[in-house]
N, CA and C of each residue as an Amber inpcrd file, in Angstrom:
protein
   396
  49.7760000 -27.7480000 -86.1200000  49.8790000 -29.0130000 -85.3950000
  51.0380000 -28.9280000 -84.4050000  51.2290000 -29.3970000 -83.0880000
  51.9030000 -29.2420000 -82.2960000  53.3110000 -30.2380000 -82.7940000
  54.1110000 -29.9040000 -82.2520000  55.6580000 -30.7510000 -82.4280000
  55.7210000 -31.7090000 -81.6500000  56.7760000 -32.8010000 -82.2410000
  56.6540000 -33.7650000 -81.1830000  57.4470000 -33.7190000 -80.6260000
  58.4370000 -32.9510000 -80.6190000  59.8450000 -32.6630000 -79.4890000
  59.8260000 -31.3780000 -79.1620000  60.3390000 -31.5190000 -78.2330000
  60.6850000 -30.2060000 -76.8630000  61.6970000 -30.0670000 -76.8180000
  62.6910000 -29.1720000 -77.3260000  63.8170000 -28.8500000 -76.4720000
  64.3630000 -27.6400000 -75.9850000  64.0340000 -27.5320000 -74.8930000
  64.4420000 -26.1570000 -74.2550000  65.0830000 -26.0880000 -72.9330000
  65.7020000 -24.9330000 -72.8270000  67.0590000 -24.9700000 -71.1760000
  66.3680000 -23.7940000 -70.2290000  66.1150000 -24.2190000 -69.0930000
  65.3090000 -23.5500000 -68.5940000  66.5210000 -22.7330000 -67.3280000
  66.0720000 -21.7630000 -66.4930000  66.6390000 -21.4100000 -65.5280000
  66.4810000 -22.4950000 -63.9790000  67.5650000 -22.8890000 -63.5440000
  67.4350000 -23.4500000 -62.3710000  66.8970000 -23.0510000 -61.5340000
  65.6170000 -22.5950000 -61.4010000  64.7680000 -21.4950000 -60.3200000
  63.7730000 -22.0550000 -59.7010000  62.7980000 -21.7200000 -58.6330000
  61.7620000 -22.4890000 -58.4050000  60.4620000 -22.3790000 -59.7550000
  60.9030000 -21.4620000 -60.5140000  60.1470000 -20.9800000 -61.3920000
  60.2210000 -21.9050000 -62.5220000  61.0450000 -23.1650000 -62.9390000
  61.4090000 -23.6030000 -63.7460000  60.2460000 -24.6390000 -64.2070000
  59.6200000 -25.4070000 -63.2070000  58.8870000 -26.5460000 -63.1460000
  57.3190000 -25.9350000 -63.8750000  57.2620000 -24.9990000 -63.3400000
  55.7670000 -24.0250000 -64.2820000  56.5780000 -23.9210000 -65.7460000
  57.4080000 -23.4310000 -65.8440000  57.4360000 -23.4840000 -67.3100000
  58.1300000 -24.2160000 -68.4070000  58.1640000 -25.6210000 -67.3090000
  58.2460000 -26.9780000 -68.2470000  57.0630000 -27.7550000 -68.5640000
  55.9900000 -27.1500000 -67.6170000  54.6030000 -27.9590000 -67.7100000
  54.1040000 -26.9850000 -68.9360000  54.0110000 -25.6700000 -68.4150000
  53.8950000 -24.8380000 -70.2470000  54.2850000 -25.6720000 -71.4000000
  55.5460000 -25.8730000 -71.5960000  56.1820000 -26.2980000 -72.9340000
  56.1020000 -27.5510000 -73.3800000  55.2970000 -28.6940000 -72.1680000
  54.4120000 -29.6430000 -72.3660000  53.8690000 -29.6220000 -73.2720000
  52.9900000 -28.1340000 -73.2360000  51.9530000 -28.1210000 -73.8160000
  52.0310000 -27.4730000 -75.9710000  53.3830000 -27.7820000 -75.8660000
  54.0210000 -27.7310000 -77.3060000  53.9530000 -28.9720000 -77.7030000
  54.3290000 -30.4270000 -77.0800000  54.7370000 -31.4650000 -77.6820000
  53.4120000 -32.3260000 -77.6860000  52.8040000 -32.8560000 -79.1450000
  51.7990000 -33.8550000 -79.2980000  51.1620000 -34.7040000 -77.9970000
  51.0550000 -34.3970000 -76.9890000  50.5300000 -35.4720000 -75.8370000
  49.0480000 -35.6650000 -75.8560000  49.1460000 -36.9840000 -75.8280000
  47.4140000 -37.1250000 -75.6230000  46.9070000 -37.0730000 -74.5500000
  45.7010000 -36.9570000 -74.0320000  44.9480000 -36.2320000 -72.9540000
  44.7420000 -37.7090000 -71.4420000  45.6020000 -38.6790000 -72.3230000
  45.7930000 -39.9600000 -71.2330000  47.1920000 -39.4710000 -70.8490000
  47.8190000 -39.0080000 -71.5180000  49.2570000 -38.8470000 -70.7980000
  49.3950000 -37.5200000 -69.7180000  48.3980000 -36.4340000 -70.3960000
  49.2060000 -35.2470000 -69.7210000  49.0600000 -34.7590000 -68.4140000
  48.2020000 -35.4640000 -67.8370000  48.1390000 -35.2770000 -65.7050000
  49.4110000 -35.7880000 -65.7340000  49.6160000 -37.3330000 -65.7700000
  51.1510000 -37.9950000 -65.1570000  52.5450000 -37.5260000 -66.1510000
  52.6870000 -37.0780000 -67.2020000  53.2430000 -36.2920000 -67.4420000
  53.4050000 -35.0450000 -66.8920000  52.6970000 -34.2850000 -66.5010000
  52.8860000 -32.6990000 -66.3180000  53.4770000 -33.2270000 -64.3880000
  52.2060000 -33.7530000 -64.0620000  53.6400000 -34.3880000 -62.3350000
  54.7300000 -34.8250000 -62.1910000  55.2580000 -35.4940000 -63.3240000
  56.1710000 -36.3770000 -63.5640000  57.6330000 -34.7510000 -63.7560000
  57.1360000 -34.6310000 -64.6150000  58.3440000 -33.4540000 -65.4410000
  58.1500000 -32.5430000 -63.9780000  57.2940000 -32.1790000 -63.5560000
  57.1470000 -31.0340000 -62.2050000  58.0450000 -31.4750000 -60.7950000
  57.9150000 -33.0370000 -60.5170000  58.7720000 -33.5420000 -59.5790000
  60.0270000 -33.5520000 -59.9340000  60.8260000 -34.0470000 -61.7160000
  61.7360000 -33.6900000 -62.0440000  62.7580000 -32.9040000 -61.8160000
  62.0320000 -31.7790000 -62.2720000  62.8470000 -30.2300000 -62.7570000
  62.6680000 -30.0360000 -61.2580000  61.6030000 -30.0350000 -60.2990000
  62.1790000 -29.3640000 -58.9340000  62.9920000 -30.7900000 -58.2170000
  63.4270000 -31.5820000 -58.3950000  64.7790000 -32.6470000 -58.0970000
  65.8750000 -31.5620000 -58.7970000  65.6240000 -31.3660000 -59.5010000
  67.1390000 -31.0020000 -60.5250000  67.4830000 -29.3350000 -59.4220000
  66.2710000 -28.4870000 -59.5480000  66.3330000 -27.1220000 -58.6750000
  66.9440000 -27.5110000 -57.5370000  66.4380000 -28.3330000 -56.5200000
  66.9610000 -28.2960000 -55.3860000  67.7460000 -29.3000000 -54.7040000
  68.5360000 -30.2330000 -55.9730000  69.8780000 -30.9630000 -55.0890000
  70.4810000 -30.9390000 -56.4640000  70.9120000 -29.4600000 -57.2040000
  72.4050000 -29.9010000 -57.8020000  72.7740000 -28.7900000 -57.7590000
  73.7970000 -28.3190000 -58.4630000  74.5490000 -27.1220000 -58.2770000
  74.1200000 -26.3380000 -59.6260000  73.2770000 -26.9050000 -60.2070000
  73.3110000 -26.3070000 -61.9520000  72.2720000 -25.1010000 -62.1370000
  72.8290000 -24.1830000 -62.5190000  72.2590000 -22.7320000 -63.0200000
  70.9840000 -23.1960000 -64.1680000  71.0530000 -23.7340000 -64.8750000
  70.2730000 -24.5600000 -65.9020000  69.4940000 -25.9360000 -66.3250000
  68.5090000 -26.3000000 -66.6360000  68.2050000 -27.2020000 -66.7610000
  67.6940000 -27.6580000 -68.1500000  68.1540000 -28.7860000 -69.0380000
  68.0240000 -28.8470000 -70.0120000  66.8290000 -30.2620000 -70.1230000
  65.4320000 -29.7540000 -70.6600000  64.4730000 -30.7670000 -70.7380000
  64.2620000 -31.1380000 -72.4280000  64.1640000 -32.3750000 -72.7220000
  64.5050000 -33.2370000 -73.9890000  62.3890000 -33.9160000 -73.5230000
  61.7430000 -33.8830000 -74.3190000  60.2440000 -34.2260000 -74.0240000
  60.3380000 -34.9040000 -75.9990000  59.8440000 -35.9300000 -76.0890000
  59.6260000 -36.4520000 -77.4770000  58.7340000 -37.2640000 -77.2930000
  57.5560000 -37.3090000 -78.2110000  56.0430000 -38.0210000 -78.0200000
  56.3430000 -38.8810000 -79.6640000  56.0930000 -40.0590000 -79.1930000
  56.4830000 -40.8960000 -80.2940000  55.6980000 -41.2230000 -81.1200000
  54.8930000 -40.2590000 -82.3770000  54.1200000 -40.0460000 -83.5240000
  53.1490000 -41.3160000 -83.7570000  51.6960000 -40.7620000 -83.5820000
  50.7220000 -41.9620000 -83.5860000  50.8780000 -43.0490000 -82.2050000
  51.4880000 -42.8710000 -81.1830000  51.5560000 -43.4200000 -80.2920000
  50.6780000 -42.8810000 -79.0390000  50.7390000 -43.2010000 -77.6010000
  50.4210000 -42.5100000 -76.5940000  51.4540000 -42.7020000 -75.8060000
  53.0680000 -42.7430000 -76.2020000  54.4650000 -42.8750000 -75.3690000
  55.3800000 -41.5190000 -75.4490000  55.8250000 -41.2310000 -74.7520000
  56.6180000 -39.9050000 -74.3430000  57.7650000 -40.5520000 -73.4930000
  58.7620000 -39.7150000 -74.0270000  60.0410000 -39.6310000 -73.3460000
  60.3850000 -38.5710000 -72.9940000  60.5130000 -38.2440000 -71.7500000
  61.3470000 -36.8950000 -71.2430000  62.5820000 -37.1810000 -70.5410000
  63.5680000 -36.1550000 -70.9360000  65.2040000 -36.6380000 -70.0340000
  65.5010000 -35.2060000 -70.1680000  65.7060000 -34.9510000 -68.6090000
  66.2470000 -33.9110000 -68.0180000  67.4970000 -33.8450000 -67.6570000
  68.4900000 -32.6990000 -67.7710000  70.3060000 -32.9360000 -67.8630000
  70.0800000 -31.4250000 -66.5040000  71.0170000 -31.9490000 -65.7850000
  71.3550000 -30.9640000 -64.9140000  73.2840000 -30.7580000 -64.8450000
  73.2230000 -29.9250000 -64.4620000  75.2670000 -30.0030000 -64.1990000
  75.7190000 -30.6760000 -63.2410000  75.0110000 -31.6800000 -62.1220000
  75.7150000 -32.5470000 -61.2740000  75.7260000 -33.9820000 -61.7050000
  77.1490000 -34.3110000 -62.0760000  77.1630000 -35.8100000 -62.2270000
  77.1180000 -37.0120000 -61.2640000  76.4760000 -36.3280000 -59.8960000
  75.7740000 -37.6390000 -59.6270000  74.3060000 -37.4680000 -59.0270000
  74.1300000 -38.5280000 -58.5620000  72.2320000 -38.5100000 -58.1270000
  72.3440000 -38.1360000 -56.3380000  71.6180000 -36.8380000 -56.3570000
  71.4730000 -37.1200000 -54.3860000  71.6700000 -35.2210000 -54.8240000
  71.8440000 -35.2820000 -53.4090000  71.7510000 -33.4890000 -52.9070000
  73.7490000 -33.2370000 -53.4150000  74.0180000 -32.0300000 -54.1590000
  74.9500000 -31.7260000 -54.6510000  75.8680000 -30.9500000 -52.7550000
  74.8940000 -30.5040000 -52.3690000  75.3480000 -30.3880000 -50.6190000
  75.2770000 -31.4320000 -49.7720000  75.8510000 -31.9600000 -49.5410000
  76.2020000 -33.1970000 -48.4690000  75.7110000 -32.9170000 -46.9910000
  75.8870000 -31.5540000 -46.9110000  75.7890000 -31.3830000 -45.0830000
  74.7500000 -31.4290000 -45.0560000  74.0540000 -30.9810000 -46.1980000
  72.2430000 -30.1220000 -46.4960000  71.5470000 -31.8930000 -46.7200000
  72.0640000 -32.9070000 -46.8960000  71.1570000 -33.8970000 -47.4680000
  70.5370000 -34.6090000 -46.3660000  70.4940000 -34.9680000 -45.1600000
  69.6120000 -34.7950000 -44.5790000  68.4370000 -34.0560000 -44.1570000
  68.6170000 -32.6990000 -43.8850000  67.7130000 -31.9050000 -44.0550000
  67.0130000 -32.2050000 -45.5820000  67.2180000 -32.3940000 -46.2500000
  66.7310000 -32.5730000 -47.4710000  65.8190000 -33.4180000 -48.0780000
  66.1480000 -34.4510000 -47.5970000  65.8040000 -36.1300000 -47.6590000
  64.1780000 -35.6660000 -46.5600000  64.4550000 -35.3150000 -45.2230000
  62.9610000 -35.1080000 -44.5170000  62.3550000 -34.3880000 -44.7930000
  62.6250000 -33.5590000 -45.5980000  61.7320000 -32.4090000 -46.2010000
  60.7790000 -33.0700000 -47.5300000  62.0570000 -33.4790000 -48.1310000
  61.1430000 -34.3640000 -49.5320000  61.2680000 -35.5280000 -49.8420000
  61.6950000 -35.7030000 -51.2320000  62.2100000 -36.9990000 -51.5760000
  61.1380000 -37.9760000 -52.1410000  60.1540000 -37.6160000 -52.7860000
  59.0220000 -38.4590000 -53.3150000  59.6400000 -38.0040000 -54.5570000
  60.1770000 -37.2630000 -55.2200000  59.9830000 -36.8060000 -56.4860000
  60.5340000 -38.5040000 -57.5570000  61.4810000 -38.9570000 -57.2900000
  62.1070000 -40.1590000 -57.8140000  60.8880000 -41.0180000 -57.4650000
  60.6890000 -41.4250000 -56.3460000  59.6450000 -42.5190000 -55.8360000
  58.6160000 -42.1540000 -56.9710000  57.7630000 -41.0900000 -57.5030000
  56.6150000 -40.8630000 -57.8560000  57.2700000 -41.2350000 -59.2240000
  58.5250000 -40.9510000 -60.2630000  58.3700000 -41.0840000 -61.3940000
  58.6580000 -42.9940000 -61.2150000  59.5700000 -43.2690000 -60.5440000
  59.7220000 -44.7840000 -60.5360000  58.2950000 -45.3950000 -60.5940000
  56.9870000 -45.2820000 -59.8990000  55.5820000 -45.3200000 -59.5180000
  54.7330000 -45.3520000 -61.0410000  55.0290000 -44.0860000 -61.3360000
  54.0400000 -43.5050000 -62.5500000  54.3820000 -43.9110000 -64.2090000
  56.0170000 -44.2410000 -63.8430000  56.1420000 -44.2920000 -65.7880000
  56.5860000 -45.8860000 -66.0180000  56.6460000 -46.1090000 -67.0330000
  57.0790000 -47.2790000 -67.3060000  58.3490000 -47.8930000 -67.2300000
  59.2890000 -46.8610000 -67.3980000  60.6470000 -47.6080000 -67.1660000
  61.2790000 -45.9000000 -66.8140000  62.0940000 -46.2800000 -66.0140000
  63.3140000 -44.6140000 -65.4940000  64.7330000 -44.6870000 -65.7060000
  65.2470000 -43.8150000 -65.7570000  66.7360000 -44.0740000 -64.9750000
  67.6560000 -42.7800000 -65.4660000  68.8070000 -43.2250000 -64.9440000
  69.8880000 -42.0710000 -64.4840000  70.7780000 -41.9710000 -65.7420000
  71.6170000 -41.4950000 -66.7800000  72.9710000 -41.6370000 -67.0460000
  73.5630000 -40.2500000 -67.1650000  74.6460000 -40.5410000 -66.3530000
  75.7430000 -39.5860000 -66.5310000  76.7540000 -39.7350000 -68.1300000
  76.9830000 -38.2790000 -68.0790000  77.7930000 -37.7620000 -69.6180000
  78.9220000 -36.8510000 -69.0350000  79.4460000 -36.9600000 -67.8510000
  80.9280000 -36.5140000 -67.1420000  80.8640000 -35.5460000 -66.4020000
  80.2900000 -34.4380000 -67.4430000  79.8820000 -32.8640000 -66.9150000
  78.3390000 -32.8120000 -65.9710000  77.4360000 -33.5950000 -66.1880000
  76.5600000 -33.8200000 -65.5400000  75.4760000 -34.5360000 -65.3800000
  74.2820000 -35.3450000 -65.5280000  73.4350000 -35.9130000 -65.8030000
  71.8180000 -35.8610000 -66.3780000  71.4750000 -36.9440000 -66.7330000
  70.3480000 -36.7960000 -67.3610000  69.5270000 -37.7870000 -66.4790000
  68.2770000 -37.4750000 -65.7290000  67.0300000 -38.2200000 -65.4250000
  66.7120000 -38.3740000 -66.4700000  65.6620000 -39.7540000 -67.0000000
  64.6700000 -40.0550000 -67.9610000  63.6530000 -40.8860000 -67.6510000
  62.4010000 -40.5070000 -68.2380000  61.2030000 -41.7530000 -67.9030000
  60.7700000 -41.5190000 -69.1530000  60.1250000 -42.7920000 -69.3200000
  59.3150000 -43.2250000 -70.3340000  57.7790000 -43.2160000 -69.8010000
  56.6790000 -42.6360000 -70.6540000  55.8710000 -42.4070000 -69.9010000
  54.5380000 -43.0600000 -70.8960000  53.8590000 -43.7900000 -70.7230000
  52.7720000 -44.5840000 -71.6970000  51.5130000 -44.4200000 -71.3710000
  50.4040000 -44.4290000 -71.9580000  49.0910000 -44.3040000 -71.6640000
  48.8480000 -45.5940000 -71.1090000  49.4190000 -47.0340000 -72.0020000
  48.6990000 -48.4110000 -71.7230000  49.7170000 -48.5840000 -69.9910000
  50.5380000 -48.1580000 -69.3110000  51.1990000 -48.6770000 -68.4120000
  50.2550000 -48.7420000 -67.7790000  49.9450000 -50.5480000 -67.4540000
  49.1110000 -50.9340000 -66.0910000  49.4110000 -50.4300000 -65.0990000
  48.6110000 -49.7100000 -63.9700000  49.1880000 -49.2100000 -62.4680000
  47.9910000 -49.7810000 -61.9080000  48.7130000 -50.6270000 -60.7080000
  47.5070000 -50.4420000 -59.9510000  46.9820000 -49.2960000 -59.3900000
C-alpha cells in the first residue's frame, strides 16, 4: 500500500520537478487529485529552481488517510518570496510568473512561511474544491 507522506530533498536542478511528480506517485493520491497535484508541485519546485539561491529543495507531500486532501510544502534556502537576484527579476517576472497564480487558482488555500534560514510554499489541495 502506498504511504501517505513524502519526504524527500531533491537537487535544485531543472531536473527536480520530474522527480517530485515521480515521488507523487509514492503518496496515497486519488485519481481526482493527481493532474492538479502533479501541476501544482511541478510549478512549485520550478519557482523554488529558478528564483532562490538554494542547492536543495525539500518537498513535505501528506494525503490525509480516507480523505481526497493533500498537503504539500516545499522549503527552499531563500527567506523571502520573489527572484533571490534582484537585477535578474524583471527579466524573470516576463518570462514567467504563473507558477504562484496557478497554485493560488487550483488549491484550496496557499501560502508562504518563513523559518529564518529559508522558506516553505504550501497548498492544500482537495478533490471537492469548487473551481469554476
Amino acid at each position: 500500500m502506498p504511504a501517505h507522506r513524502v519526504d524527500i530533498t531533491l537537487p535544485a536542478t531543472p531536473e527536480a520537478a520530474r522527480s517530485a511528480r515521480r515521488a507523487l506517485s509514492e503518496a496515497a493520491i486519488g485519481s481526482d487529485l493527481a493532474d492538479d497535484a502533479r501541476l501544482l508541485v511541478t510549478e512549485a519546485v520550478g519557482n523554488a529552481v529558478r528564483h532562490t539561491v538554494s542547492t536543495r529543495i525539500r518537498m513535505v507531500v501528506a494525503v490525509e488517510p480516507g480523505t481526497e486532501r493533500l498537503l504539500c510544502a516545499l522549503r527552499d534556502d531563500t527567506p523571502h518570496l520573489g527572484p533571490a537576484n534582484p537585477a535578474a527579476a524583471g527579466c524573470a517576472r516576463r518570462e514567467s510568473g504563473r507558477g504562484l497564480g496557478l497554485i493560488a487558482a487550483l488549491s484550496q488555500s496557499w501560502g508562504v512561511a518563513t523559518d529564518g534560514a529559508g522558506k516553505w510554499v504550501w497548498f492544500w489541495l482537495a478533490a471537492s474544491a469548487g473551481r469554476a
